[in-house]
């Protein structure tokens, strides 16, 4: 009876994975949907971080840099961008279009994996639609591609009958070889997954222990040879192009780096050796209490985190029981193990390293393949079990359905990178160099225009500049080059690269970049992850040696050799407010809790303008003739008259001074 029950969970032997006419029609409709959906949603916004870093890295390579001159992923990931730039030139829009194709092709491979695993067109279609609706953040497309290349051949290998497993194994090993050239960390993780599946196949072989060991060693040797053969073109390219040593050094460093990230996950026991200060190098996962006490987005996200983790545990325990109690269901057990590992391999990169939505999407793409199969198996079993078991299985199917629904709803309508928020927020165009022409919000356009003009006014195309943290796109949109080979730096950088701050100071002293951009941003949501905190010694050097700084709303630009002063230009403050305030009473209160004052000028203030309060510059925001600033609370603790004026050292602008009175509290 146990064997009969098990057989119903396996895909029917008569069900092939070749699409029927109905499936072809579905795929055609999905393709049309993706073309419209991606073209509409993902042309919106300018990603100056991860995607900007990719475009800038490729740009550096086309200008003569070699792999190893910058820190990134495997070289194969950048060959695609190099090819695009050689055809179209350095063009941000062309890269986005190619990545849309990569994302859609990866989604099709994920559909194929779900189709092969489940044997159901409906289950695979549901997985496909979820992935299409919530594609990866562009810079995470490499994660989706790595998953898509590996999932289908591994599932084929798991399902292959004994004696017919060579070609599925060869395809799986080749996919791993490609991953070593794309993302070496996934190459190692997928190698471990394949090794576990090989051990299970060897254990299931009806032979003597020595024969099983021989089979295992043979399959390991075949896998290793195919992985090396697949990787050999990249190795040869590295040898002929002069970057073999850094390529191999980077490739072989990943086991240590994976252990490093695992041991430092969540900021536990992190110590920046240069300063001895504690740090939180990684984001922390949402606490379980967020299910009850968090905001609606936090409750949804935490539910997805903890419910999917619980499903992984339950599936793992069920598989362990099946391996012991029903070893005769060999192919089915291998299939379940492969699906579990495909999802589990994506879990640490999210939960232990970056537990944010961008990385969670990559996990959910793999998780979706698993749970559509689990839901299908549970549904097929509902009619042949006891009422209690039927209730439990129905509840599990409902949980999975809710997960998929919330995943799509959150990814499409709540997260800032989703289709809904992008449509609502971006209604104007920002244009820069290298084909940057994207729909952005009005606030973003002002911000990017300010940054663009500051870089343009104080450096030349081709100059090396500093953009930290995570903002290489600013160099790309102005056709500048980056000084640091580490495009991403945060408070974990000195842990991973000891002595980085000293090397950064020495390199800045040697090259003398004309512009240094420092964002006022905490990437890991901790005060110490702000660049000017963990890299305080570098910032001390910049403050000593750079003549001028200009605030631009989300950070500061430091200028080494400012342009010659322009003649003074007089303008008038034609309106402002408030004209007075009571001691300790906030006014025009901002979301940060600070008070704000505004002015209107007789002419546009220009980039770099600032409101001075008794000659003290305030944090200022400029929008044409409207200039506003935040007023620190410690300036409002005593009665007296203060004077406001607006100046811009870039243009010589100076306005008349107007009074601002602080009065006794009523």
XYZ file of C-alpha atoms in Angstrom:
666
model
C 0.000 0.000 0.000
C 2.865 2.350 0.789
C 4.295 1.850 -2.672
C 0.931 2.550 -4.297
C 0.530 5.767 -2.344
C 4.004 6.899 -3.317
C 3.468 6.334 -7.029
C 0.725 8.935 -7.199
C 3.167 11.726 -6.232
C 5.474 10.959 -9.168
C 4.954 12.611 -12.551
C 3.080 10.238 -14.807
C 5.341 8.401 -17.225
C 3.052 9.271 -20.124
C 3.383 12.996 -19.435
C 6.216 14.453 -21.468
C 7.608 17.930 -21.077
C 7.167 18.826 -24.763
C 4.523 21.552 -24.944
C 1.099 20.888 -26.362
C -0.690 23.396 -28.585
C -2.382 24.849 -25.502
C 0.979 25.291 -23.795
C 2.441 26.898 -26.900
C -0.446 29.359 -26.914
C 0.137 30.039 -23.218
C 3.856 30.648 -23.792
C 3.102 32.968 -26.699
C 0.652 34.975 -24.579
C 3.176 35.068 -21.723
C 5.865 36.307 -24.104
C 3.646 39.143 -25.311
C 2.783 40.011 -21.706
C 6.475 40.031 -20.726
C 7.403 42.241 -23.686
C 4.814 44.845 -22.703
C 5.284 44.493 -18.948
C 9.082 44.639 -18.894
C 9.260 47.379 -21.506
C 6.771 49.469 -19.549
C 8.031 48.881 -16.019
C 11.754 48.358 -16.323
C 12.584 51.318 -18.538
C 11.550 53.407 -15.546
C 14.088 54.623 -13.029
C 17.871 54.948 -13.034
C 19.749 52.433 -10.907
C 22.963 54.237 -10.012
C 23.991 51.383 -7.694
C 24.163 47.764 -8.771
C 23.190 48.204 -12.405
C 25.313 51.315 -12.658
C 28.220 49.314 -11.302
C 27.738 46.632 -13.957
C 27.595 49.196 -16.756
C 30.625 51.025 -15.364
C 32.646 47.800 -14.991
C 31.908 46.876 -18.609
C 32.793 50.423 -19.667
C 36.140 50.143 -17.857
C 36.859 46.854 -19.651
C 36.120 48.373 -23.052
C 38.553 51.193 -22.221
C 41.430 48.796 -21.604
C 40.996 47.548 -18.043
C 41.454 43.823 -17.440
C 39.500 41.426 -15.301
C 40.986 41.702 -11.847
C 41.439 45.471 -12.153
C 37.973 45.753 -10.613
C 36.205 43.539 -8.093
C 33.111 41.879 -9.541
C 31.692 38.513 -10.520
C 33.079 35.994 -13.007
C 34.283 37.322 -16.391
C 31.569 35.523 -18.362
C 28.980 37.796 -16.753
C 30.693 40.812 -18.299
C 31.359 39.325 -21.752
C 27.695 39.950 -22.549
C 27.975 43.642 -21.729
C 31.256 43.982 -23.624
C 29.631 42.500 -26.711
C 26.725 44.920 -26.435
C 29.018 47.932 -26.015
C 31.118 46.919 -29.016
C 27.994 46.837 -31.188
C 26.034 49.812 -29.803
C 28.728 51.698 -27.913
C 28.455 52.444 -24.203
C 24.689 52.689 -23.875
C 22.697 52.184 -20.686
C 19.456 51.508 -22.545
C 21.040 48.762 -24.641
C 22.269 46.994 -21.504
C 18.798 47.188 -19.981
C 17.245 45.714 -23.126
C 19.695 42.817 -23.197
C 19.093 42.143 -19.525
C 15.350 42.041 -20.152
C 16.038 39.282 -22.678
C 18.248 37.449 -20.175
C 15.532 37.681 -17.526
C 12.828 36.384 -19.857
C 15.014 33.535 -21.150
C 15.804 32.575 -17.545
C 12.093 32.626 -16.690
C 11.473 30.224 -19.588
C 14.141 27.861 -18.250
C 12.532 28.024 -14.811
C 9.199 27.146 -16.447
C 10.904 24.197 -18.149
C 12.339 23.035 -14.795
C 8.940 23.271 -13.098
C 7.346 21.454 -16.056
C 9.884 18.638 -15.895
C 9.643 18.305 -12.117
C 5.869 18.418 -11.792
C 4.740 16.882 -15.052
C 1.919 19.424 -14.968
C 1.390 22.244 -17.409
C -0.802 24.066 -14.879
C 1.752 23.903 -12.058
C 4.564 25.010 -14.373
C 2.378 27.815 -15.750
C 1.681 29.137 -12.253
C 5.399 29.153 -11.473
C 6.119 30.883 -14.782
C 3.570 33.639 -14.188
C 4.862 34.310 -10.657
C 8.398 34.661 -11.971
C 7.301 36.883 -14.869
C 5.336 39.200 -12.590
C 8.173 39.557 -10.076
C 11.394 39.350 -12.080
C 14.699 40.047 -10.390
C 16.148 43.459 -9.823
C 18.348 43.968 -12.889
C 21.632 43.529 -11.073
C 20.253 40.275 -9.605
C 19.572 38.860 -13.068
C 22.818 36.923 -12.695
C 21.277 35.034 -9.766
C 18.225 34.161 -11.845
C 20.400 33.072 -14.774
C 22.579 30.906 -12.523
C 19.488 29.241 -11.061
C 17.835 28.747 -14.464
C 20.927 27.155 -16.028
C 21.302 24.695 -13.144
C 17.742 23.764 -12.156
C 16.528 22.004 -15.297
C 19.535 19.687 -15.890
C 19.717 18.792 -12.190
C 16.043 17.798 -12.218
C 16.634 15.744 -15.382
C 19.571 14.030 -13.694
C 17.506 13.320 -10.583
C 14.736 11.710 -12.630
C 17.033 9.779 -14.992
C 16.883 6.020 -14.743
C 20.005 4.060 -13.905
C 22.009 3.527 -17.065
C 20.596 6.666 -18.671
C 22.053 9.270 -16.359
C 25.243 10.200 -18.244
C 23.890 12.989 -20.481
C 21.789 14.621 -17.746
C 24.872 14.482 -15.520
C 26.996 16.004 -18.273
C 24.483 18.823 -18.750
C 24.386 19.507 -15.008
C 28.181 19.575 -14.761
C 28.378 21.876 -17.786
C 25.877 24.234 -16.136
C 28.086 24.277 -13.043
C 31.133 25.057 -15.202
C 29.286 28.001 -16.730
C 28.349 29.154 -13.230
C 31.986 29.105 -12.166
C 32.611 31.607 -14.970
C 29.471 33.612 -14.106
C 29.283 33.572 -10.309
C 31.914 31.371 -8.672
C 30.022 31.289 -5.363
C 27.079 29.571 -7.056
C 29.510 27.289 -8.877
C 30.752 25.994 -5.523
C 27.282 25.756 -3.995
C 25.872 23.909 -6.999
C 28.871 21.571 -6.992
C 28.018 20.673 -3.404
C 24.373 20.079 -4.387
C 25.394 17.817 -7.257
C 27.763 15.933 -4.949
C 24.944 15.254 -2.493
C 22.702 13.970 -5.289
C 25.528 11.762 -6.596
C 25.934 10.241 -3.145
C 22.215 9.495 -3.006
C 22.306 7.823 -6.434
C 25.305 5.756 -5.400
C 23.563 4.736 -2.178
C 20.453 3.729 -4.144
C 22.456 1.564 -6.561
C 21.633 -2.123 -5.918
C 25.264 -3.186 -5.695
C 27.921 -4.097 -3.186
C 29.499 -1.233 -1.181
C 32.674 -1.360 -3.286
C 30.659 -1.092 -6.502
C 28.703 1.839 -5.084
C 31.928 3.623 -4.173
C 33.313 2.953 -7.638
C 30.150 4.335 -9.224
C 30.357 7.453 -7.044
C 34.030 8.070 -7.860
C 33.356 7.545 -11.564
C 30.498 10.050 -11.573
C 32.573 12.561 -9.586
C 35.432 12.214 -12.072
C 33.100 12.647 -15.049
C 31.564 15.740 -13.435
C 34.961 17.265 -12.661
C 36.231 16.723 -16.209
C 33.119 18.278 -17.767
C 33.221 21.241 -15.371
C 36.864 21.894 -16.302
C 36.180 21.447 -20.016
C 33.298 23.931 -19.824
C 35.435 26.399 -17.903
C 38.506 25.940 -20.127
C 37.580 28.583 -22.774
C 37.464 31.238 -20.056
C 40.747 29.968 -18.589
C 42.379 30.151 -22.033
C 40.990 33.640 -22.580
C 42.415 34.686 -19.213
C 45.817 33.224 -20.123
C 45.971 34.948 -23.522
C 44.540 38.246 -22.253
C 46.833 38.494 -19.249
C 44.475 38.102 -16.306
C 44.928 34.404 -15.487
C 46.508 34.987 -12.078
C 43.801 37.342 -10.725
C 41.084 35.152 -12.286
C 42.358 31.977 -10.607
C 43.048 33.824 -7.365
C 39.499 35.141 -7.334
C 38.043 31.748 -8.291
C 39.934 29.912 -5.559
C 39.154 32.543 -2.918
C 35.430 31.807 -2.867
C 35.467 28.884 -0.402
C 37.110 31.168 2.150
C 34.788 34.022 1.254
C 31.702 31.820 1.662
C 32.936 30.739 5.091
C 33.651 34.377 5.924
C 30.127 35.467 5.067
C 28.600 32.575 6.972
C 30.707 33.289 10.060
C 29.944 37.021 9.991
C 26.292 36.815 9.025
C 24.064 39.244 10.837
C 27.007 41.290 12.078
C 27.894 38.762 14.792
C 31.430 39.150 16.121
C 32.428 41.558 13.363
C 35.377 43.731 14.266
C 36.935 46.292 11.976
C 40.584 45.554 12.600
C 41.685 49.072 11.693
C 39.673 50.679 14.461
C 38.615 47.909 16.830
C 34.996 49.034 16.594
C 32.094 46.654 16.455
C 30.142 46.671 13.233
C 27.038 45.161 11.719
C 28.261 44.225 8.269
C 25.073 42.591 7.114
C 21.413 43.404 7.267
C 19.453 41.572 9.922
C 16.455 39.439 9.076
C 13.063 40.773 10.144
C 12.189 39.497 13.635
C 9.329 37.073 14.082
C 7.503 39.770 16.045
C 7.139 41.797 12.837
C 4.284 39.428 11.959
C 2.216 41.174 14.637
C 3.822 44.527 15.369
C 5.252 45.528 11.993
C 3.795 47.666 9.252
C 1.699 45.935 6.588
C 4.680 45.512 4.213
C 6.778 44.174 7.112
C 4.049 41.726 8.112
C 3.784 40.421 4.555
C 7.541 40.152 4.142
C 8.071 38.440 7.508
C 5.232 35.994 6.765
C 6.912 35.072 3.486
C 10.282 34.689 5.203
C 9.166 32.472 8.057
C 6.473 30.465 6.270
C 8.826 29.596 3.396
C 11.559 28.649 5.876
C 9.061 26.414 7.691
C 8.096 24.735 4.407
C 11.765 24.039 3.652
C 12.167 22.406 7.064
C 9.000 20.313 6.694
C 9.965 19.189 3.184
C 13.432 18.293 4.453
C 12.062 16.252 7.357
C 9.584 14.506 5.068
C 12.380 13.649 2.653
C 14.516 12.244 5.480
C 11.635 9.991 6.517
C 11.054 8.858 2.939
C 14.694 7.976 2.446
C 14.472 5.648 5.441
C 10.905 4.320 5.178
C 10.346 4.096 1.410
C 13.756 3.691 -0.242
C 12.072 1.904 -3.157
C 10.763 5.259 -4.400
C 14.285 6.064 -5.551
C 13.544 8.396 -8.449
C 10.909 10.302 -6.511
C 13.238 10.738 -3.548
C 15.995 12.041 -5.817
C 13.562 14.477 -7.410
C 12.462 15.785 -4.023
C 16.066 16.151 -2.907
C 16.995 18.071 -6.064
C 14.054 20.463 -5.652
C 14.878 21.021 -1.979
C 18.527 21.765 -2.759
C 17.675 24.134 -5.619
C 15.670 26.249 -3.160
C 17.978 25.772 -0.168
C 21.087 26.914 -2.049
C 19.441 30.316 -2.595
C 18.403 30.681 1.036
C 21.747 31.612 2.728
C 22.460 34.437 0.265
C 19.215 36.027 1.398
C 18.731 35.116 5.035
C 22.369 35.196 6.177
C 23.784 37.933 3.969
C 21.190 40.359 2.589
C 17.698 39.674 3.979
C 16.067 42.374 1.867
C 13.423 42.050 -0.811
C 15.867 42.265 -3.729
C 17.670 39.101 -2.578
C 14.480 37.422 -1.382
C 13.149 37.487 -4.962
C 16.045 35.258 -6.048
C 15.202 32.778 -3.305
C 11.505 32.802 -4.199
C 12.206 31.994 -7.850
C 13.881 28.762 -6.752
C 11.341 28.169 -3.987
C 8.467 28.475 -6.480
C 9.725 25.435 -8.437
C 9.619 23.414 -5.224
C 6.250 24.478 -3.867
C 4.227 24.163 -7.084
C 5.363 20.526 -7.119
C 4.589 20.092 -3.418
C 1.125 21.629 -3.861
C 0.452 19.329 -6.814
C 1.550 16.226 -4.908
C -0.559 17.167 -1.886
C -3.604 17.823 -4.072
C -3.322 14.422 -5.752
C -3.241 12.708 -2.373
C -6.318 14.416 -0.909
C -8.835 11.760 -1.955
C -7.043 8.773 -0.483
C -6.181 9.789 3.059
C -7.939 10.176 6.389
C -9.976 13.317 7.124
C -7.279 14.676 9.448
C -4.553 14.202 6.866
C -6.770 15.694 4.160
C -7.295 18.744 6.356
C -3.568 19.144 7.008
C -2.693 18.757 3.347
C -5.414 21.175 2.274
C -4.091 23.678 4.835
C -0.572 23.273 3.421
C -1.848 23.896 -0.117
C -3.657 27.021 1.104
C -0.467 28.300 2.782
C 1.473 27.810 -0.446
C -1.240 29.574 -2.459
C -1.211 32.491 -0.009
C 2.575 32.668 -0.239
C 2.496 32.890 -4.017
C -0.299 35.462 -3.959
C 1.450 37.673 -1.424
C 4.774 37.306 -3.231
C 3.253 38.606 -6.452
C 1.194 41.301 -4.714
C 4.152 42.593 -2.722
C 6.558 42.455 -5.676
C 4.189 44.175 -8.091
C 2.363 46.737 -5.940
C 4.314 47.374 -2.709
C 8.072 47.151 -3.256
C 9.651 50.262 -4.791
C 11.143 48.249 -7.664
C 7.751 46.788 -8.623
C 5.545 47.759 -11.536
C 2.984 49.723 -9.490
C 5.303 52.069 -7.571
C 7.368 52.708 -10.691
C 4.274 53.730 -12.616
C 3.139 56.014 -9.804
C 6.431 57.779 -9.098
C 8.192 58.396 -12.415
C 6.810 60.958 -14.861
C 9.804 62.925 -16.182
C 13.010 62.084 -18.026
C 16.590 62.329 -16.777
C 19.278 62.227 -19.472
C 23.021 61.836 -18.991
C 25.979 60.540 -20.968
C 26.410 56.963 -22.247
C 22.785 56.562 -23.256
C 21.333 57.225 -19.814
C 17.782 58.373 -20.519
C 15.281 57.048 -17.999
C 11.913 58.017 -16.578
C 12.332 59.248 -12.997
C 10.359 61.256 -10.471
C 10.674 65.038 -10.372
C 12.676 64.846 -7.128
C 15.017 62.247 -8.611
C 15.551 64.352 -11.719
C 16.577 67.353 -9.614
C 18.919 65.169 -7.589
C 20.552 63.445 -10.580
C 20.833 66.747 -12.447
C 22.601 68.314 -9.466
C 25.071 65.413 -9.276
C 25.602 65.459 -13.047
C 26.332 69.194 -13.090
C 28.687 69.021 -10.114
C 30.741 66.280 -11.783
C 30.643 67.990 -15.188
C 31.727 71.362 -13.789
C 34.648 70.041 -11.765
C 36.161 67.209 -13.844
C 36.646 66.062 -17.443
C 35.343 62.950 -19.263
C 37.730 60.091 -18.567
C 38.887 61.460 -15.198
C 38.984 59.011 -12.312
C 36.639 59.987 -9.506
C 35.483 58.460 -6.212
C 31.842 57.427 -5.761
C 31.031 55.717 -2.454
C 29.174 53.763 -1.319
C 27.453 51.727 -4.058
C 27.104 54.574 -6.590
C 29.275 53.682 -9.587
C 26.403 54.712 -11.861
C 27.238 58.368 -11.244
C 30.573 57.815 -12.979
C 28.863 56.007 -15.856
C 26.244 58.698 -16.447
C 29.002 61.338 -16.721
C 31.522 59.201 -18.666
C 34.062 59.283 -15.850
C 36.109 56.369 -14.517
C 36.282 55.021 -10.980
C 39.354 55.258 -8.797
C 38.711 52.238 -6.554
C 38.520 48.767 -8.043
C 36.005 47.879 -5.331
C 32.793 49.328 -6.747
C 30.938 48.311 -3.580
C 32.299 49.390 -0.225
C 30.634 49.288 3.169
C 31.664 48.611 6.744
C 32.365 44.976 5.839
C 35.042 46.004 3.328
C 37.903 46.344 5.854
C 36.952 42.904 7.190
C 37.131 41.294 3.783
C 40.092 43.392 2.601
C 42.251 44.303 5.644
C 44.136 47.559 5.189
C 41.666 48.880 2.627
C 41.412 52.343 4.196
C 45.187 52.860 4.137
C 45.350 51.742 0.498
C 42.430 54.031 -0.394
C 44.184 57.035 1.158
C 47.446 56.224 -0.636
C 45.692 55.799 -3.996
C 43.773 59.048 -3.570
C 47.023 60.837 -2.689
C 48.696 59.416 -5.801
C 45.937 59.973 -8.397
C 44.363 63.129 -6.924
C 40.817 62.527 -8.229
C 39.128 65.876 -8.865
C 35.794 64.806 -7.360
C 34.912 62.631 -4.372
C 31.228 61.762 -3.904
C 30.167 60.443 -0.502
C 26.530 59.492 0.016
C 24.874 60.117 3.357
C 23.538 56.564 3.428
C 23.678 53.575 5.758
C 23.592 50.539 3.407
C 23.191 48.086 6.274
C 20.713 50.214 8.247
C 23.261 50.809 11.019
C 25.049 54.034 11.914
C 28.461 52.431 11.534
C 27.704 51.385 7.949
C 27.778 55.053 6.932
C 30.936 55.650 4.935
C 31.979 58.720 6.896
C 31.785 56.649 10.109
C 33.595 53.407 9.294
C 35.980 55.197 6.877
C 36.511 58.184 9.178
C 40.280 58.247 8.584
C 39.729 58.459 4.826
C 37.217 61.269 5.310
C 39.651 63.120 7.595
C 42.160 63.036 4.739
C 39.548 64.312 2.248
C 38.527 67.170 4.542
C 42.165 68.225 4.933
C 43.062 68.128 1.253
C 39.896 68.999 -0.690
C 39.221 72.703 -0.924
C 35.427 72.750 -1.097
C 32.399 70.610 -0.367
C 28.891 70.921 -1.811
C 25.835 69.188 -0.358
C 23.368 67.849 -2.909
C 20.515 66.303 -0.911
C 21.661 62.703 -0.491
C 25.316 63.332 0.191
C 28.308 65.579 -0.386
C 30.628 66.249 -3.302
C 34.194 67.135 -2.340
C 36.053 69.159 -4.968
C 39.844 69.202 -5.038
C 40.518 72.171 -7.326
C 37.396 74.327 -7.586
C 36.801 76.328 -10.728
C 37.815 79.998 -10.489
C 35.328 82.151 -8.632
C 32.751 83.866 -10.796
C 31.795 87.545 -10.441
C 29.188 88.251 -7.787
C 25.578 88.103 -9.014
C 22.966 89.834 -6.882
C 19.433 88.439 -6.627
C 16.562 89.064 -4.201
C 14.614 86.926 -1.777
C 11.077 87.838 -2.843
C 9.297 85.635 -0.282
C 10.203 83.345 2.606
C 8.710 81.652 5.595
C 8.288 81.419 8.419
C 9.491 84.866 9.374
C 9.592 83.934 13.064
C 9.370 80.923 15.367
C 8.873 80.297 19.088
C 11.663 78.832 21.219
C 11.597 75.018 21.052
C 8.493 74.868 18.827
C 9.061 73.020 15.530
C 7.771 74.554 12.297
C 7.232 73.089 8.828
C 8.055 69.786 10.472
C 9.687 67.214 8.152
C 9.434 63.392 8.376
C 12.829 63.408 10.121
C 11.353 65.652 12.851
C 13.468 68.650 11.830
C 12.097 72.102 11.049
C 12.376 73.604 7.582
C 12.492 77.145 6.239
C 11.809 78.142 2.629
C 12.702 81.018 0.333
C 11.719 82.134 -3.154
C 14.298 84.015 -5.244
C 14.033 86.416 -8.131
C 16.010 83.970 -10.347
C 17.002 80.274 -10.226
C 19.518 79.556 -7.479
C 21.497 76.891 -9.383
C 23.313 73.776 -8.232
C 25.303 74.217 -5.045
C 23.212 77.042 -3.566
C 22.877 77.161 0.208
C 20.831 79.066 2.762
C 23.010 80.741 5.375
C 21.650 81.428 8.856
C 23.956 84.022 10.404
C 26.599 82.840 7.895
C 26.149 79.210 9.020
C 25.310 77.001 5.974
C 22.202 74.861 6.435
C 21.375 71.585 4.685
C 19.755 73.003 1.569
C 17.466 71.731 -1.200
C 17.178 73.624 -4.483
C 14.326 73.550 -7.003
C 14.750 76.412 -9.448
C 13.848 79.635 -7.645
C 12.599 77.715 -4.579
C 15.310 77.093 -1.971
C 14.590 75.400 1.369
C 16.729 74.194 4.241
C 16.593 72.249 7.500
C 17.067 74.293 10.662
C 18.858 72.517 13.545
C 16.904 72.619 16.822
C 19.924 73.975 18.747
C 19.605 77.243 16.812
C 16.144 77.797 18.264
C 16.924 77.690 21.985
C 17.270 81.427 22.672
C 15.405 84.603 21.763
C 16.960 86.837 19.161
C 17.053 87.994 15.584
C 18.891 85.982 12.956
C 19.584 86.789 9.313
C 18.985 84.580 6.310
C 20.487 84.809 2.844
C 21.121 82.492 -0.087
C 24.551 82.125 -1.702
C 26.002 79.984 -4.475
C 29.784 79.966 -4.767
C 29.531 78.171 -8.124
C 27.713 81.063 -9.810
C 28.561 84.006 -7.552
C 24.934 84.308 -6.430
C 24.331 86.398 -3.299
C 20.918 87.587 -2.095
C 19.814 90.246 0.307
C 19.579 89.208 3.963
C 16.134 88.855 5.565
C 15.328 88.622 9.290
C 14.242 85.489 11.106
C 13.153 86.049 14.726
C 13.130 83.506 17.549
C 10.613 84.611 20.176
C 9.606 83.468 23.619
C 7.190 80.552 23.748
C 3.551 81.733 23.955
